[in-house]
Tab-separated table of C-alpha atoms in Angstrom:
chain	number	residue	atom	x	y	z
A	75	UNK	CA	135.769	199.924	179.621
A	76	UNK	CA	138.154	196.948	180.975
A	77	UNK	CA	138.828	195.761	176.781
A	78	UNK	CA	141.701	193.202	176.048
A	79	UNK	CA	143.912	195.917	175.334
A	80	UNK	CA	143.940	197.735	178.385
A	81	UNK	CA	144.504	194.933	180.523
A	82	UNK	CA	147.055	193.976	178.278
A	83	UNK	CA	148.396	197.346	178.735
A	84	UNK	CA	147.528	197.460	182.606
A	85	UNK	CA	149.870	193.900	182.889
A	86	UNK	CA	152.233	195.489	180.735
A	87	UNK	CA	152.503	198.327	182.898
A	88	UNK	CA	152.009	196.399	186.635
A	89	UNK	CA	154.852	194.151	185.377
A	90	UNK	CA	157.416	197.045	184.270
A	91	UNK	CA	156.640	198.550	187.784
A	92	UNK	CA	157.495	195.799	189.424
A	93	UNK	CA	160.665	195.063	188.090
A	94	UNK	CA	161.815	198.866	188.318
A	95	UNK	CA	160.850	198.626	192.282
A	96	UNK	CA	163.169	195.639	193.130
A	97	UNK	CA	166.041	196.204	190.483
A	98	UNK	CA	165.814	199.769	192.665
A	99	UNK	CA	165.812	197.840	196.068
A	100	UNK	CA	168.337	195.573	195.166
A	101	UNK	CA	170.815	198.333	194.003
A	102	UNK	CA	169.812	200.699	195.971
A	103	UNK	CA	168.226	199.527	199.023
A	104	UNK	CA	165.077	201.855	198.162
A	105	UNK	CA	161.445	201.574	196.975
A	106	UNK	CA	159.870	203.788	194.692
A	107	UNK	CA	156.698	202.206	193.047
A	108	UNK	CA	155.107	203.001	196.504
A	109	UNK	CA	157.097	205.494	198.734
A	110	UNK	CA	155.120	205.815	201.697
A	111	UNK	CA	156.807	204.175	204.887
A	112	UNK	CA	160.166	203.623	203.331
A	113	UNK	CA	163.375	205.262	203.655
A	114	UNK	CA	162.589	208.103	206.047
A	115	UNK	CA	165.280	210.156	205.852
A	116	UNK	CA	164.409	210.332	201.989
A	117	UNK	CA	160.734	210.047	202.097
A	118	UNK	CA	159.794	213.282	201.281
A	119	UNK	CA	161.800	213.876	198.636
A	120	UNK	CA	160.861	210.497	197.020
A	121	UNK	CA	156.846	211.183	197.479
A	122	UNK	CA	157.271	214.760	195.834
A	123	UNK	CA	159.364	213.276	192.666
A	124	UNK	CA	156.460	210.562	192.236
A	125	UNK	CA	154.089	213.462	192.991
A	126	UNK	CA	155.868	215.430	190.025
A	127	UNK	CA	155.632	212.360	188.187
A	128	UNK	CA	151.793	212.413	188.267
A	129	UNK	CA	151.559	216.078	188.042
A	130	UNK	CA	153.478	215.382	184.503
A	131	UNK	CA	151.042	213.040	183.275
A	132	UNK	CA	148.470	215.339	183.641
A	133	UNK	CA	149.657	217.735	181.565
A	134	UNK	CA	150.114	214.920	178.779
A	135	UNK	CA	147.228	213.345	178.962
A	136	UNK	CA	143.904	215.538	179.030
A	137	UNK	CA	140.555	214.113	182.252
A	138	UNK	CA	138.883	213.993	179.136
A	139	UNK	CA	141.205	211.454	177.750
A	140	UNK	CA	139.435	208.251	178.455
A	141	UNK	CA	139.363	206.819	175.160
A	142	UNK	CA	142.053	204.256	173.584
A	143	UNK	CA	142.748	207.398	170.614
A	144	UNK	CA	144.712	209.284	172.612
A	145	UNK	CA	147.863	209.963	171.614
A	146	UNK	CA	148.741	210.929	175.194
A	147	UNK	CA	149.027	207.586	176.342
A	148	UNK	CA	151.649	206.225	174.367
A	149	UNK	CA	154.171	209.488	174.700
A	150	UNK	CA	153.417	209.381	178.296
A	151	UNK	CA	154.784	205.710	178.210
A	152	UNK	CA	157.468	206.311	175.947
A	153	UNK	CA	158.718	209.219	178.527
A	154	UNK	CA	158.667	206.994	181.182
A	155	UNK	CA	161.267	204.560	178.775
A	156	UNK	CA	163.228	207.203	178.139
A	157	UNK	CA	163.708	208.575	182.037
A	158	UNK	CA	164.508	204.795	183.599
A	159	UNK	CA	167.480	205.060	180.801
A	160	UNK	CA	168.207	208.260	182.170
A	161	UNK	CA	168.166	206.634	185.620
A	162	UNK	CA	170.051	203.777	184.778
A	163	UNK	CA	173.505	205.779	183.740
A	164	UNK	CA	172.782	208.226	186.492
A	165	UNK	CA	173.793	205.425	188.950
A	166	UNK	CA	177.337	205.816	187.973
A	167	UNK	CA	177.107	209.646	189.213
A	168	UNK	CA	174.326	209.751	191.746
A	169	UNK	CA	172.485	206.872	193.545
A	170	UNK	CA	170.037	209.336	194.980
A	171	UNK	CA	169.343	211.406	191.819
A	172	UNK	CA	168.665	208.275	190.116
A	173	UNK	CA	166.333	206.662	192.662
A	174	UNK	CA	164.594	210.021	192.730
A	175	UNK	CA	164.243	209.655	188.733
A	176	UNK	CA	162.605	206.349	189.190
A	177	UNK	CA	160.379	207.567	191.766
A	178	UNK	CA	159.306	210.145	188.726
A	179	UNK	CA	158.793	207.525	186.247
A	180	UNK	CA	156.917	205.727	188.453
A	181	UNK	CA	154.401	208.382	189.030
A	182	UNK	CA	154.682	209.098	185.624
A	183	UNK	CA	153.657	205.886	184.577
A	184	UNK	CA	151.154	205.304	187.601
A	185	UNK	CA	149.178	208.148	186.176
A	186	UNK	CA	148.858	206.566	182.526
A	187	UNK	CA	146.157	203.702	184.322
A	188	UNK	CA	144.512	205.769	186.282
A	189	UNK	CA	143.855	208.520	183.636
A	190	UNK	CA	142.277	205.476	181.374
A	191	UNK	CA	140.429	204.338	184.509
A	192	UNK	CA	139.745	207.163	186.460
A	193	UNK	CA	141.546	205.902	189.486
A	194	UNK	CA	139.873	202.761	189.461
A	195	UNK	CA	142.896	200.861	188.676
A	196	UNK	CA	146.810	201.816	189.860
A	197	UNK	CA	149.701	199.898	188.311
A	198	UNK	CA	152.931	200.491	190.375
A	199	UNK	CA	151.857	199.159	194.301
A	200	UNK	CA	149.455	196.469	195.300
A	201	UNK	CA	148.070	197.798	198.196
A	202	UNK	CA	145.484	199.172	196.967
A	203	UNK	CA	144.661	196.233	194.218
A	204	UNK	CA	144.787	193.769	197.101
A	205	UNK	CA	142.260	195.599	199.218
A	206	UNK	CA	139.964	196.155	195.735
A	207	UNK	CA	140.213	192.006	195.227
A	208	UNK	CA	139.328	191.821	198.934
A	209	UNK	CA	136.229	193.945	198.846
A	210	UNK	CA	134.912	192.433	195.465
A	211	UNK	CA	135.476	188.780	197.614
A	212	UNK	CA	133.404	189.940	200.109
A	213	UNK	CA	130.761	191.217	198.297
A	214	UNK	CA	130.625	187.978	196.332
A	215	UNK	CA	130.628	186.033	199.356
A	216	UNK	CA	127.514	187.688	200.793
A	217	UNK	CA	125.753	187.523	197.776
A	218	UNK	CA	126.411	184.006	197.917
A	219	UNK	CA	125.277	183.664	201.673
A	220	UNK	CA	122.336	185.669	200.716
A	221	UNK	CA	121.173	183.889	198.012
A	222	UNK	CA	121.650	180.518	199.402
A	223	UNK	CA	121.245	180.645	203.105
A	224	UNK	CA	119.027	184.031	203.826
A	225	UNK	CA	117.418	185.785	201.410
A	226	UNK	CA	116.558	188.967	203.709
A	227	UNK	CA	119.978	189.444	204.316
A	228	UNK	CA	120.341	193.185	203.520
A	229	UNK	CA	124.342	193.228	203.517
A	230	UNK	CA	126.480	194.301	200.435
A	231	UNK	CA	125.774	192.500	197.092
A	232	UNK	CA	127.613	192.142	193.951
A	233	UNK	CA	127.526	194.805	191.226
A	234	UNK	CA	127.280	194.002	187.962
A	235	UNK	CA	130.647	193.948	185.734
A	236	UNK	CA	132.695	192.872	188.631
A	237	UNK	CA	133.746	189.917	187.640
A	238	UNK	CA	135.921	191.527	185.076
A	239	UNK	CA	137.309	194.157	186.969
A	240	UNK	CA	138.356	191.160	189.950
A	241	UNK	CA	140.158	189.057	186.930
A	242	UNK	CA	142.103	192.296	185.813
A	243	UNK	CA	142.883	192.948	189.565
A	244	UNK	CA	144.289	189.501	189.876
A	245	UNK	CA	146.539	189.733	186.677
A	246	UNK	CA	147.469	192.889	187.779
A	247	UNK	CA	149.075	191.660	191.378
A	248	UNK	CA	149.975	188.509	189.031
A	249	UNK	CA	152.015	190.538	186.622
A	250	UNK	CA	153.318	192.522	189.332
A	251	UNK	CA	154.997	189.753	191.848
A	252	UNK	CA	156.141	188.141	188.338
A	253	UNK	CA	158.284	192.057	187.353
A	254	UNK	CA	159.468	191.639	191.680
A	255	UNK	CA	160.734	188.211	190.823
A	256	UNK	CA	162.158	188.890	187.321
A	257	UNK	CA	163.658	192.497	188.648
A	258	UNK	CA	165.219	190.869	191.639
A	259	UNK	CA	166.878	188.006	189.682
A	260	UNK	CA	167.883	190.327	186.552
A	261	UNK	CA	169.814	193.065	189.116
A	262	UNK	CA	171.914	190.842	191.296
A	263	UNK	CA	173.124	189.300	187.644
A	264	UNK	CA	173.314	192.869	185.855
A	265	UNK	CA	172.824	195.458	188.706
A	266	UNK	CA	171.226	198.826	188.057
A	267	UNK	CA	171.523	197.984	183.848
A	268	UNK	CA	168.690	195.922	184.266
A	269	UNK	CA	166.695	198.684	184.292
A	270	UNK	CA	167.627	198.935	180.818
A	271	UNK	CA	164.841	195.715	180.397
A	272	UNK	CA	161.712	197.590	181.455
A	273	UNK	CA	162.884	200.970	179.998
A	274	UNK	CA	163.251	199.448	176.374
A	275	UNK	CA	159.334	197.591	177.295
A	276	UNK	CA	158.251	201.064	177.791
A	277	UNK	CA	159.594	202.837	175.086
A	278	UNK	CA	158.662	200.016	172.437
A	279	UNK	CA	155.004	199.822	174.191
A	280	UNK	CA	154.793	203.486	174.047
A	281	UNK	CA	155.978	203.945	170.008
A	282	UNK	CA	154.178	200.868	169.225
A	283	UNK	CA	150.981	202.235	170.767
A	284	UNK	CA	151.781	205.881	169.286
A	285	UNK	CA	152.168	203.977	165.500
A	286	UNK	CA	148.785	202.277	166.208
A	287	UNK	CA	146.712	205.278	166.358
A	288	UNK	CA	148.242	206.859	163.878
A	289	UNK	CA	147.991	204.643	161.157
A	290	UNK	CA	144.153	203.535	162.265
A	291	UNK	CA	141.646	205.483	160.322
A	292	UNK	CA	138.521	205.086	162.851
A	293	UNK	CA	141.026	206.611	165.248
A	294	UNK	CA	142.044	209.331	164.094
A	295	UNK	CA	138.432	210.265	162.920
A	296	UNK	CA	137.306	210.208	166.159
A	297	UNK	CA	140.560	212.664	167.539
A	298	UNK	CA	139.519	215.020	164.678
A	299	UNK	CA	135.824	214.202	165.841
A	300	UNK	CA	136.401	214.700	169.412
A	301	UNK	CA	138.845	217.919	168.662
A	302	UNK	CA	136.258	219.777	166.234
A	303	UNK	CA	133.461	218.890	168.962
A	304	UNK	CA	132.425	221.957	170.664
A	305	UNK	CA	131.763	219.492	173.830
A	306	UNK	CA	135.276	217.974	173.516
A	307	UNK	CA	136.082	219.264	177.074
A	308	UNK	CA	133.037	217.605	179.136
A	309	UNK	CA	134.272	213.961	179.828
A	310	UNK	CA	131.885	210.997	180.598
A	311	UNK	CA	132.679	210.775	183.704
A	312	UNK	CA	131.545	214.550	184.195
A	313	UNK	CA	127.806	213.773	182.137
A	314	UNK	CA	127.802	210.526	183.969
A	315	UNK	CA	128.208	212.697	187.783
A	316	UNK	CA	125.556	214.789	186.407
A	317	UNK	CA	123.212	212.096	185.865
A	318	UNK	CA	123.801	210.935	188.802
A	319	UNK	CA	123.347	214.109	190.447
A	320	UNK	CA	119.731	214.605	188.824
A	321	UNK	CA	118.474	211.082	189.742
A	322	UNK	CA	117.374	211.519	192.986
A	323	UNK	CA	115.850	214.533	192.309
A	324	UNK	CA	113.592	213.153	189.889
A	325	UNK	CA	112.985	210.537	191.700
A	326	UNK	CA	111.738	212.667	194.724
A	327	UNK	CA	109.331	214.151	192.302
A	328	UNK	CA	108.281	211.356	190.505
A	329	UNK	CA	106.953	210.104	193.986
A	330	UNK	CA	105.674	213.557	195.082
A	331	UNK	CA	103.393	213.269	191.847
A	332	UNK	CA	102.100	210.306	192.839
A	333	UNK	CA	101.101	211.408	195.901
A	334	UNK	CA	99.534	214.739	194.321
A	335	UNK	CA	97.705	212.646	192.199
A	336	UNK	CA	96.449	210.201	195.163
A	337	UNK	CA	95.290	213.209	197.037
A	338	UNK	CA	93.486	214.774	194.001
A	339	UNK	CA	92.045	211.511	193.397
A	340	UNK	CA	90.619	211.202	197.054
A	341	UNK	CA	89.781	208.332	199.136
């Protein structure tokens, strides 16, 4: 569920990645929010550090996790603060092992939104937000055409709860372009130390978060809930697949008893 706090969170994060992938191009003439089709002579190395990024948020934060009480989320945030630090002094010794250390906090921190959202949602390149506000456009437009102009048109139609998940897209690319612009400006002032900006957002985002579940009582019932639950491992999305899975065949056999029942009845 898209609630105020996770697109808070989801700006938060778009933002932070933003600013980390031009303070990184303007210091080091590299992109690592989004790897692909960059530097080529690098571009493996870069892919497999965000790669290892992601692979590290897995093992912090559980499928399962897709509630706001995990505790996952905010030291998988706080990690991410305390690498683009590390990144920051490692400048002075190595431009290359410092770019590859914000390709792995990018991952890292690319994997926090997309473990809450089940890849519905990606904070750190806009790709793939643009083409998810272009899609939602055009369903919207052809529900409009259909609904005004031809109502047998039998094209693609809105679904419902859309509308929510198109504003969050749009902050998202918002708050993104706004950490390009602030990251840009900030490094040709302070160079690669304004990485220090997003790294302390992260780490106070991340304890802050970590502090709010902890001292929340209805929160940490439902961790002790969700932990003493036999069922603990099955995630919604999993029972939700499965529903989805049996639908059609009950629908074939709701129809096939009509039809038994049609022929029993007779003409």
């Amino acid at each position: 569920p898209f609630m105020p706090l996770v697109i808070a969170s989801g700006i938060l994060l778009a933002g932070c990645a933003g600013m980390v992938n031009a303070i990184s191009f303007e210091v080091a003439e590299t992109l690592v929010s989004h790897v692909t089709g960059c530097n080529v002579d690098k571009m493996v190395l870069l892919v497999a550090f965000f790669l290892v990024g992601s692979i590290v948020c897995g093992c912090i934060i559980r499928r399962s996790a897709v509630k706001m009480a995990c505790m996952g989320y905010g030291v998988a945030m706080t990690s991410s603060g305390f690498i683009l630090v590390f990144a920051t002094f490692m400048f002075s010794v190595s431009q290359d092992a410092a770019v590859y250390s914000l390709c792995f906090a990018c991952g890292l921190q690319n994997g926090i939104m997309s473990s809450y959202t089940g890849s519905v949602v990606r904070t750190t390149h806009v790709t793939g937000i643009a083409t998810d506000i272009g899609l939602i456009t055009g369903r919207h437009i052809m529900s409009f055409f259909r609904r005004r102009l031809c109502k047998r048109l039998t094209f693609a139609d809105e679904e419902p709860g859309e509308e929510r998940k198109l504003l969050l897209l749009l902050l998202l690319l918002l708050s993104f372009l706004a950490g390009v612009a602030a990251g840009s400006g900030l490094a040709r002032v302070w160079g690669e130390f304004s990485l220090l900006v997003p790294a302390i957002i992260a780490l106070l985002s991340g304890a802050g978060y970590m502090l709010w579940t902890h001292f929340r009582e209805d929160i940490q019932e439902e961790v002790v809930s969700a932990m003493m639950s036999p069922r603990s491992d099955t995630t919604p999305t999993l029972e939700a697949d499965a529903k989805l899975d049996k639908s059609p065949k009950s629908l074939t056999d709701a129809f096939g008893l009509q039809a038994e029942k049609k022929e029993a009845a007779g003409p």
